[in-house]
PDB file of C-alpha atoms in Angstrom:
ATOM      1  CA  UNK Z 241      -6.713   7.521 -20.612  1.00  0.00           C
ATOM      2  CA  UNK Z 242      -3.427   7.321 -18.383  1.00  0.00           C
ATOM      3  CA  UNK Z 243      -2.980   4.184 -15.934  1.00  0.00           C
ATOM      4  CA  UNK Z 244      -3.647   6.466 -13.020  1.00  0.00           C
ATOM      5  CA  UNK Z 245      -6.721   7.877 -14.599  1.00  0.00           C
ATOM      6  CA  UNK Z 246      -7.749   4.152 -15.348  1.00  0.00           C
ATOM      7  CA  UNK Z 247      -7.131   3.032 -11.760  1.00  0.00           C
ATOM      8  CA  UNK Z 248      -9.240   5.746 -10.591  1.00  0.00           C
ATOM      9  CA  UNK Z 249     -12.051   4.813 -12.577  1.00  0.00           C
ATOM     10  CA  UNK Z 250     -11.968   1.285 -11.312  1.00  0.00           C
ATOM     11  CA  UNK Z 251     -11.601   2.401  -7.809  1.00  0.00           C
ATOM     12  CA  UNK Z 252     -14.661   4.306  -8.254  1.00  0.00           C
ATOM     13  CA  UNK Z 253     -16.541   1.780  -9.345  1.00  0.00           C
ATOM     14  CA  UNK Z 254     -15.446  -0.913  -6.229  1.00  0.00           C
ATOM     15  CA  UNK Z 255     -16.379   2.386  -3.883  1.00  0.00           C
ATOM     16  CA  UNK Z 256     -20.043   2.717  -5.754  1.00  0.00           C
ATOM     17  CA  UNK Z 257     -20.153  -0.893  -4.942  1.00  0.00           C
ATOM     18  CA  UNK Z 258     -19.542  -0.799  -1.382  1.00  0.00           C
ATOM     19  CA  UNK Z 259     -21.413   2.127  -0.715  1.00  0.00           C
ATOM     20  CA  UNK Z 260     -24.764   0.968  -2.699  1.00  0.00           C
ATOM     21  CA  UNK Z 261     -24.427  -2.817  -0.458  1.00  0.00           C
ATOM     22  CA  UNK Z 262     -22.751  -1.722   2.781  1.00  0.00           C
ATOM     23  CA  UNK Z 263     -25.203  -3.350   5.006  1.00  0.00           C
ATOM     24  CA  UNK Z 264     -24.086  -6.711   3.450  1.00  0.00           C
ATOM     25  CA  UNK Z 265     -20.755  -6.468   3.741  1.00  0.00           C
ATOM     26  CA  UNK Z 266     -20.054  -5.253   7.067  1.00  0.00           C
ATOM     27  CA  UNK Z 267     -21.890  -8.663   8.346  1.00  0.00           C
ATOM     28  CA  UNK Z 268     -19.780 -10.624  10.590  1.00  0.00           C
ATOM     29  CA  UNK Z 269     -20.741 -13.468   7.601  1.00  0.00           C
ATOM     30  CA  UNK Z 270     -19.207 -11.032   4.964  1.00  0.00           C
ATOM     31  CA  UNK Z 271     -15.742 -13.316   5.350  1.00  0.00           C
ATOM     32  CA  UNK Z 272     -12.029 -12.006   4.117  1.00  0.00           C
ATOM     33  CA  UNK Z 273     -11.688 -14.244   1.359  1.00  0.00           C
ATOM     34  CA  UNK Z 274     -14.777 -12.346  -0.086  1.00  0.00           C
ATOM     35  CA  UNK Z 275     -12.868  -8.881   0.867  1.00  0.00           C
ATOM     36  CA  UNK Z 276     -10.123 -10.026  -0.433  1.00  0.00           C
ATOM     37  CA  UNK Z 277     -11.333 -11.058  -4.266  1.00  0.00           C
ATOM     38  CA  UNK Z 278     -13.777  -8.364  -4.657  1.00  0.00           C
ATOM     39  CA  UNK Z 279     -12.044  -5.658  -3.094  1.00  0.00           C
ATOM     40  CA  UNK Z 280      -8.715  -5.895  -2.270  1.00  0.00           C
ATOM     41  CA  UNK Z 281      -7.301  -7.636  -5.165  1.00  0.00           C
ATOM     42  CA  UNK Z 282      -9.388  -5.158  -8.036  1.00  0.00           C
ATOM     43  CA  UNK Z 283      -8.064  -2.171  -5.673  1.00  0.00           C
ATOM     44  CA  UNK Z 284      -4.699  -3.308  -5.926  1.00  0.00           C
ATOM     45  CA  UNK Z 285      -4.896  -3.680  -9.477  1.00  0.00           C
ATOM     46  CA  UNK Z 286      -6.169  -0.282 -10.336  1.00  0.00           C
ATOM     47  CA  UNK Z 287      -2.848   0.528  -8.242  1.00  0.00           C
ATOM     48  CA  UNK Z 288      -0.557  -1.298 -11.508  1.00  0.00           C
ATOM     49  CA  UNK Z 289       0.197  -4.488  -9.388  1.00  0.00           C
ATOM     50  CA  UNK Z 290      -0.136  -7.939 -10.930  1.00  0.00           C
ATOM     51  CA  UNK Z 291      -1.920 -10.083  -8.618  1.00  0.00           C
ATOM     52  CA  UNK Z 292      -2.853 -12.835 -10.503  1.00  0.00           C
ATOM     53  CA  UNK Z 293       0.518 -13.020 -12.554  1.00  0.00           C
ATOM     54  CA  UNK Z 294      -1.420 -12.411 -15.711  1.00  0.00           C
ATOM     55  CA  UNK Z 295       2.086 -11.428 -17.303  1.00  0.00           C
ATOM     56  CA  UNK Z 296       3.052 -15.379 -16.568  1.00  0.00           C
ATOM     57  CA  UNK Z 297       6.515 -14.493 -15.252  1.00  0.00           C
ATOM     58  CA  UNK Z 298       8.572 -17.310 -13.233  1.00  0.00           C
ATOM     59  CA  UNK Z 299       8.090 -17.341  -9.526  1.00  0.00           C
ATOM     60  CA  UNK Z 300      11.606 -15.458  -9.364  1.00  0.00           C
ATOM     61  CA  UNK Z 301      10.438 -12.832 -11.223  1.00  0.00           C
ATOM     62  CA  UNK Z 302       6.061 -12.297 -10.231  1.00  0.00           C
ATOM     63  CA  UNK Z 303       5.228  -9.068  -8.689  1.00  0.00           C
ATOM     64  CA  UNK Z 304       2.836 -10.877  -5.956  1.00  0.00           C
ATOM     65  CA  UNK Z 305       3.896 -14.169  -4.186  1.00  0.00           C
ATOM     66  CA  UNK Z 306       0.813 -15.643  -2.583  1.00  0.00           C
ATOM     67  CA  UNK Z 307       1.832 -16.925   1.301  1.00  0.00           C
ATOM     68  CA  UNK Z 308       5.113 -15.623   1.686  1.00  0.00           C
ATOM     69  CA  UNK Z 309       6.795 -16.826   5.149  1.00  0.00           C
ATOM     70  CA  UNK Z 310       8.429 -14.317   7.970  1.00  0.00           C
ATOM     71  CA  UNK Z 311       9.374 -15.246  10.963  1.00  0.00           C
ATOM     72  CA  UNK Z 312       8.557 -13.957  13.922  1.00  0.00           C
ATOM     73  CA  UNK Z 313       9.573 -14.976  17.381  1.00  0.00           C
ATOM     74  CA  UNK Z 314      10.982 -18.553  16.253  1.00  0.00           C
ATOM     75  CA  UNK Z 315       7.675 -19.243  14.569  1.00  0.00           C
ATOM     76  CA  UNK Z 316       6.774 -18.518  10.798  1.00  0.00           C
ATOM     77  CA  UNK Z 317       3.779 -16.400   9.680  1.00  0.00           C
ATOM     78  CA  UNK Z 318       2.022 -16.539   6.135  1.00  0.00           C
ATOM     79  CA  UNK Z 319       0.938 -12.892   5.090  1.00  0.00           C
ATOM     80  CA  UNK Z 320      -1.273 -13.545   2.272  1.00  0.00           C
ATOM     81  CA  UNK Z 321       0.737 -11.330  -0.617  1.00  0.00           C
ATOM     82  CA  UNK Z 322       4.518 -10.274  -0.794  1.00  0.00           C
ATOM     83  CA  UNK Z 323       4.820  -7.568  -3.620  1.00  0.00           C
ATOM     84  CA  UNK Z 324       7.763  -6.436  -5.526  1.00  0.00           C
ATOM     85  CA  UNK Z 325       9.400  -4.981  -8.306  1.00  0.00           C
ATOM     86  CA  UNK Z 326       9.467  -7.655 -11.004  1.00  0.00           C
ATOM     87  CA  UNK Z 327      12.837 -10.235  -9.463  1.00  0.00           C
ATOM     88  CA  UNK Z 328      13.659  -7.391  -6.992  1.00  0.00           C
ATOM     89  CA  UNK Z 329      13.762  -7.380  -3.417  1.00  0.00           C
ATOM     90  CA  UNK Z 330      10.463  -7.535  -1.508  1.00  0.00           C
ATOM     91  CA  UNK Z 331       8.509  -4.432  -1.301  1.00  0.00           C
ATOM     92  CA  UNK Z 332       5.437  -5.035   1.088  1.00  0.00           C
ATOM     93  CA  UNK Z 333       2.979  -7.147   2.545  1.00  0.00           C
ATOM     94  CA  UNK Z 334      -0.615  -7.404   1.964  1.00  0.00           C
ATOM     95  CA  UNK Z 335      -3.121  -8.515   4.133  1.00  0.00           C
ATOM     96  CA  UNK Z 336      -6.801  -7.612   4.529  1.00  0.00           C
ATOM     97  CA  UNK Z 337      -9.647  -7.914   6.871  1.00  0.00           C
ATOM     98  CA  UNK Z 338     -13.484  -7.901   6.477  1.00  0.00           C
ATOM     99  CA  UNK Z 339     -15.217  -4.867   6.918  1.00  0.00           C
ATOM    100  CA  UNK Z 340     -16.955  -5.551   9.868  1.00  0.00           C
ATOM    101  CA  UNK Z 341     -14.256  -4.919  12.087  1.00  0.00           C
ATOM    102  CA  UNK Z 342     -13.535  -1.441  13.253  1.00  0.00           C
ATOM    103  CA  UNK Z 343      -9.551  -1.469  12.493  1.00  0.00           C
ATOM    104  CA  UNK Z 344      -9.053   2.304  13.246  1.00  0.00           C
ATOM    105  CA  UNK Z 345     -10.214   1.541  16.854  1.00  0.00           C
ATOM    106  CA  UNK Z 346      -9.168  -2.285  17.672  1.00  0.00           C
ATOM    107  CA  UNK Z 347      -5.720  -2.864  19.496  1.00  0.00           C
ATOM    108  CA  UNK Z 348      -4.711  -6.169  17.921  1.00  0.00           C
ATOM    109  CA  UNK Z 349      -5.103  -5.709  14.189  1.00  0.00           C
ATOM    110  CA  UNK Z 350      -2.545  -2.238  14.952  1.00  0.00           C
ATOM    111  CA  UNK Z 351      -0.347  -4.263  16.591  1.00  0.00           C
ATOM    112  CA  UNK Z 352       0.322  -7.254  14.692  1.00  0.00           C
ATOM    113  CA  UNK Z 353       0.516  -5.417  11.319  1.00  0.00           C
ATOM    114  CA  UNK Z 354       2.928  -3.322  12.987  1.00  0.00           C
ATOM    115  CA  UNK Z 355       4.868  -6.174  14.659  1.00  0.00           C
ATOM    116  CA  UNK Z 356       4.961  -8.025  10.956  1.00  0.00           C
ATOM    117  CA  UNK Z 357       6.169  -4.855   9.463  1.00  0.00           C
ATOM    118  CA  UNK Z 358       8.899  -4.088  12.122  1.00  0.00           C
ATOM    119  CA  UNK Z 359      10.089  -8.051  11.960  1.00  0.00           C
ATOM    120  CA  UNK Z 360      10.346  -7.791   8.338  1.00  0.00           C
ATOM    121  CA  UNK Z 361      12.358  -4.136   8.430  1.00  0.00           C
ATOM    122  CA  UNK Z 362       9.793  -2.716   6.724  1.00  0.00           C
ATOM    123  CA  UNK Z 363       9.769   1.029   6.461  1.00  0.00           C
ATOM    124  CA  UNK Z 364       5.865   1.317   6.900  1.00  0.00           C
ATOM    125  CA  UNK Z 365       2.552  -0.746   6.796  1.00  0.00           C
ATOM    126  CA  UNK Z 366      -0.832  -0.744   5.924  1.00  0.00           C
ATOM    127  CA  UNK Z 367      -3.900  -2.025   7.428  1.00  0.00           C
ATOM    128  CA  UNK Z 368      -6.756  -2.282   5.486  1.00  0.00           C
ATOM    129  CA  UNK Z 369     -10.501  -3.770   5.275  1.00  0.00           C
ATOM    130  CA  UNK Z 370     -11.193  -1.504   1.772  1.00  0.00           C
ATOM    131  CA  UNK Z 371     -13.422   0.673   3.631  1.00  0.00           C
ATOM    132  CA  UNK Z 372     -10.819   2.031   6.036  1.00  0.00           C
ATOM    133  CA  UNK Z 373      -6.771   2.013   5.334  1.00  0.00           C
ATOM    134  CA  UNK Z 374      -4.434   2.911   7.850  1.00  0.00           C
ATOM    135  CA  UNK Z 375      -0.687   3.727   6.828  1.00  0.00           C
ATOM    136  CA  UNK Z 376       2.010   2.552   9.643  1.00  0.00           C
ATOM    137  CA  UNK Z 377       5.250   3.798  10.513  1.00  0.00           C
ATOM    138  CA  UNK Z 378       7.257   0.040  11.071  1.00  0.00           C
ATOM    139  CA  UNK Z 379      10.563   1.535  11.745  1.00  0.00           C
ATOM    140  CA  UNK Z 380      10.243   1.388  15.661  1.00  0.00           C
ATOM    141  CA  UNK Z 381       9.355  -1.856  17.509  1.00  0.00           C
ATOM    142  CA  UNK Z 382       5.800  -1.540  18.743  1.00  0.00           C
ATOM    143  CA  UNK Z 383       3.835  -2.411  21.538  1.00  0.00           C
ATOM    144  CA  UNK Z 384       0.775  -5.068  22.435  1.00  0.00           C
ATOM    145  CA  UNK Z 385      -0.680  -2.096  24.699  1.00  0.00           C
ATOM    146  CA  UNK Z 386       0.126   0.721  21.701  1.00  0.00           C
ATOM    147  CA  UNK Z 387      -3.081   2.453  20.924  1.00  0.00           C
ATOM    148  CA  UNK Z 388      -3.825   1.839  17.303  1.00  0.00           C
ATOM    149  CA  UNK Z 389      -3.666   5.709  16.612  1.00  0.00           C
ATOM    150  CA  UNK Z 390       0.326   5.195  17.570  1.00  0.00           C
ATOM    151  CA  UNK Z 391       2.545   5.232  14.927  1.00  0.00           C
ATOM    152  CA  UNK Z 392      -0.008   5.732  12.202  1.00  0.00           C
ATOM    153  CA  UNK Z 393       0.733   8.035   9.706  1.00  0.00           C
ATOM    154  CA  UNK Z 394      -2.269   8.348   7.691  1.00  0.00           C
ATOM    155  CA  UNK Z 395      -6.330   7.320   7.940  1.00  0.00           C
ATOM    156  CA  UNK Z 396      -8.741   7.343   5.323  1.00  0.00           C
ATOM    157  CA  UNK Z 397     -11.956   5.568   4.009  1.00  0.00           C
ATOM    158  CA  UNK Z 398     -13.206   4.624   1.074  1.00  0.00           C
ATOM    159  CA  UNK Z 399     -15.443   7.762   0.378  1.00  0.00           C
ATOM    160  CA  UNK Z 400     -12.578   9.676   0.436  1.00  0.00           C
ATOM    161  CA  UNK Z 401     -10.419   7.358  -2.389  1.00  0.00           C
ATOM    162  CA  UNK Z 402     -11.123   9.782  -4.945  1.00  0.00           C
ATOM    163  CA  UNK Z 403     -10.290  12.658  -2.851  1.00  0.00           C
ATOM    164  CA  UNK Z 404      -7.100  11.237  -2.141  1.00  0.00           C
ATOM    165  CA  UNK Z 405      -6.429   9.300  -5.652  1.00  0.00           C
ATOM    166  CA  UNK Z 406      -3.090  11.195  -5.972  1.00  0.00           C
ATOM    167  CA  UNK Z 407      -1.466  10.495  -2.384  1.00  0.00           C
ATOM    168  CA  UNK Z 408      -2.467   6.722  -3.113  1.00  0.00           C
ATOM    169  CA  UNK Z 409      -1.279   6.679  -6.253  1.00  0.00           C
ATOM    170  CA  UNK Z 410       2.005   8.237  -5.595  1.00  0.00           C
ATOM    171  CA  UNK Z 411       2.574   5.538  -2.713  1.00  0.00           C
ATOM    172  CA  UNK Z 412       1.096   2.863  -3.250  1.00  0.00           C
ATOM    173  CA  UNK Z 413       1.370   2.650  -6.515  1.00  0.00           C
ATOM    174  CA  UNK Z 414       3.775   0.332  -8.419  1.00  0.00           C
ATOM    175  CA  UNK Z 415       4.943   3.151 -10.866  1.00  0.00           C
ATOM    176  CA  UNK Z 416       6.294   6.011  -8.215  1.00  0.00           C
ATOM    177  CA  UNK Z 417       9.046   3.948  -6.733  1.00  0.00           C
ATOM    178  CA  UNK Z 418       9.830   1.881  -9.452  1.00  0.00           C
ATOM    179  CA  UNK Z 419      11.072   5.776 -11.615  1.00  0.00           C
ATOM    180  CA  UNK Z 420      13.134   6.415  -8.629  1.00  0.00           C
ATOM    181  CA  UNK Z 421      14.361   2.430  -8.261  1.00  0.00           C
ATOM    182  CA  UNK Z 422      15.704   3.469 -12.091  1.00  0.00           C
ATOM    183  CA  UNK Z 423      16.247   6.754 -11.833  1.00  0.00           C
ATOM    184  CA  UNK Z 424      14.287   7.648 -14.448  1.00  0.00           C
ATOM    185  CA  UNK Z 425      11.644  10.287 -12.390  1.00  0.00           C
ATOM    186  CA  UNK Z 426      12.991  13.283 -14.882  1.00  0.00           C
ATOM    187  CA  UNK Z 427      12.676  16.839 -13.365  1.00  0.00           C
ATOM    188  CA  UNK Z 428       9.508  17.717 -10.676  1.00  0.00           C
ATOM    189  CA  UNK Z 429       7.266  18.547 -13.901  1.00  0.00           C
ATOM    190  CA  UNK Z 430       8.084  15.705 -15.515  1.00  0.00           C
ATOM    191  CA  UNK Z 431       7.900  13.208 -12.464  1.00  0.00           C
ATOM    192  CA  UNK Z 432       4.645  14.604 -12.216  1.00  0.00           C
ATOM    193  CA  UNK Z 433       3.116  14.008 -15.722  1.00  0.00           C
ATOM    194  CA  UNK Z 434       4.325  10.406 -15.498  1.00  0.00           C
ATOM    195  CA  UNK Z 435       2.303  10.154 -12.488  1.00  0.00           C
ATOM    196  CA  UNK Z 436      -0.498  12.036 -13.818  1.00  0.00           C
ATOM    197  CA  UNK Z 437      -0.473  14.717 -11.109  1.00  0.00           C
ATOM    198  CA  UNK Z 438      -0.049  17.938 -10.089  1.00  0.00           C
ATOM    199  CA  UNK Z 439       4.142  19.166  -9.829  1.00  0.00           C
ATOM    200  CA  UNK Z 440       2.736  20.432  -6.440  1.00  0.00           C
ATOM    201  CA  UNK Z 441       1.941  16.641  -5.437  1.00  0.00           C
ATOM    202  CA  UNK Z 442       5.159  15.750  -6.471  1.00  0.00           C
ATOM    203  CA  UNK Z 443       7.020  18.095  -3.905  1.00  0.00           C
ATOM    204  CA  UNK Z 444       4.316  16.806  -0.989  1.00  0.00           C
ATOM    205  CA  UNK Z 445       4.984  13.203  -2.265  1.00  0.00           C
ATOM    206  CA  UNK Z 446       9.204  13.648  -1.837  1.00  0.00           C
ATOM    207  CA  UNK Z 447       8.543  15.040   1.498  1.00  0.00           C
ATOM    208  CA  UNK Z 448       6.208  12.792   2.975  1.00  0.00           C
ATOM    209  CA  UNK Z 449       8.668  10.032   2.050  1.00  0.00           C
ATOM    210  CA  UNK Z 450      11.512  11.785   3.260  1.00  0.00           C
ATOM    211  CA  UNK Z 451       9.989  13.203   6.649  1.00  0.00           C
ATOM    212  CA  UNK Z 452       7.703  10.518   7.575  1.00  0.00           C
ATOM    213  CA  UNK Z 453       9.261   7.418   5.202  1.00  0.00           C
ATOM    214  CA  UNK Z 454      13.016   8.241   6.354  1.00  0.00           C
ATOM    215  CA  UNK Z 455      13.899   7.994   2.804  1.00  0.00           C
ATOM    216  CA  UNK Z 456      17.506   9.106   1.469  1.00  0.00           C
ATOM    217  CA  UNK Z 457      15.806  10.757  -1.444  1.00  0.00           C
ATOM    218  CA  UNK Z 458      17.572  13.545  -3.640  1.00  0.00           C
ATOM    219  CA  UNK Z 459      17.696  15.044  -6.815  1.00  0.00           C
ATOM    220  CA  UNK Z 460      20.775  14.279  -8.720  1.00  0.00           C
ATOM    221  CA  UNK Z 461      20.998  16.989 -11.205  1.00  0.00           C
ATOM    222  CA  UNK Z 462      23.569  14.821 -13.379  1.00  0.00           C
ATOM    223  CA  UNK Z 463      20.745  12.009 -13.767  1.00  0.00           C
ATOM    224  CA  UNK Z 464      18.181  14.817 -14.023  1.00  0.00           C
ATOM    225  CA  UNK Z 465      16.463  12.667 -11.909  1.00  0.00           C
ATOM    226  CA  UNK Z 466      15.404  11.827  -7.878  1.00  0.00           C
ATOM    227  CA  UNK Z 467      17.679   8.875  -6.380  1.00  0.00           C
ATOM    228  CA  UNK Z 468      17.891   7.313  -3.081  1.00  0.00           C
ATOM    229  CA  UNK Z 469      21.059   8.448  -1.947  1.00  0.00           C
ATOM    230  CA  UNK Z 470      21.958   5.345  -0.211  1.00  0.00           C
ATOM    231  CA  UNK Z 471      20.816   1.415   0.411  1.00  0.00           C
ATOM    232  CA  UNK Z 472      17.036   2.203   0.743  1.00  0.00           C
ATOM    233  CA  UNK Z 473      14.333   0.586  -0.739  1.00  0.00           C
ATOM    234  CA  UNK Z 474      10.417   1.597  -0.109  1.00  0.00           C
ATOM    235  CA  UNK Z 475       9.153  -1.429   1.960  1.00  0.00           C
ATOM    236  CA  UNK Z 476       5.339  -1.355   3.410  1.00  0.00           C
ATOM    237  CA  UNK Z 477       2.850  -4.030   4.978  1.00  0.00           C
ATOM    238  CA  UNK Z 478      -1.061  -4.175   3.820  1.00  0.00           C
ATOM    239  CA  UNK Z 479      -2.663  -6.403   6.665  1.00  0.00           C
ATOM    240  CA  UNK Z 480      -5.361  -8.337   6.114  1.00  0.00           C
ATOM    241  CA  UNK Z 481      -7.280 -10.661   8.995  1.00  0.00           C
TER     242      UNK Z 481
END
């Protein structure tokens, strides 16, 4: 079984979860912390990160740093993850909220992963309470009074994980960007049985990142491989409340 096919099978399980005890956790008493360990983390997982540093690298070099700092208007905010490529540069924040609260309708939540996100120069952010996830664009500096819908780039919920397994895997997960950090993506068809999906997937995968993403990418025939053509790196918020 391939690590895609492995995360989808844990994802599947977390959505059978929710689905079968909904009522419980969309109570107001249903907290984040709870979200957090028995959603967001295991989600997150399934996607290839390390979250709990089970490799035992040095802090220089853990994929997840717990309360990383950013500041933000001469104060300094604590999103609860920073993930990166192992020593790298930051890649994204992740936060969560509890499911009770209806994040692809509320102003605030929007607005302050989108003002983290644009602080940090992040490319784009996410938003998510496991049973919804909203994908930000964070390259323009957004608004208190911006609807949430503005600047989003993609909705889903958690019924629809499976639907969707290969667009989250190809973003979110650790493996896509970390072939083209190191140029070592191969052709389309290849690309796309390291990834475990379609060679169709692949093609909507470069051009969402190039189109909605901004991102320099291009196939270097030389390398026999797709390169950001430039100083880019893939940078994205998850916001948790």
């Amino acid at each position: 079984m391939t690590n895609k096919e492995l995360g989808l099978k844990k994802v599947l399980a977390l959505v059978e979860r929710f689905k079968e005890h909904q009522i419980i956790y969309k109570k107001a008493e249903y907290n984040e912390t709870q979200t957090r360990r028995d959603f967001i983390d295991p989600f997150f997982k399934a996607l290839g990160w390390d979250i709990d540093n089970e490799l035992g690298f040095a802090e220089s070099y853990r994929e997840v740093i717990h309360e990383d700092k950013i500041k933000i208007s001469g104060g300094t905010k604590a999103p609860d993850y920073s993930f990166r490529l192992s020593g790298q540069e930051k890649l994204f924040f992740l936060e969560a909220k509890k499911p009770n609260i209806n994040i692809k309708e509320h102003i605030d939540p929007s607005y302050q992963i989108k003002r983290y996100g644009w602080n940090a120069k992040m490319t784009i952010s996410v938003l998510t309470d496991f049973e919804e996830l909203s994908i930000y664009d964070c390259t323009k500096e957004p608004n208190s009074n911006d609807s949430p819908a503005k600047a989003r780039l993609h909705y889903t919920t958690y019924d629809m994980y499976e639907k969707e397994w290969d667009f989250l895997w190809s973003v979110l997960s650790k493996e896509a960007d970390n072939l083209i950090v190191n140029e070592m993506t191969g052709s389309p068809k290849q690309l796309a049985a390291k990834l475990c999906i379609t060679e169709r997937s692949v093609y909507n995968y470069i051009a969402f990142m190039k189109k909605e993403m901004k991102a320099p990418i291009v196939y270097n025939y030389q390398r026999i491989s797709y390169v950001y053509n430039g100083d880019w790196n893939f940078k994205f918020n998850i916001k948790k409340r």
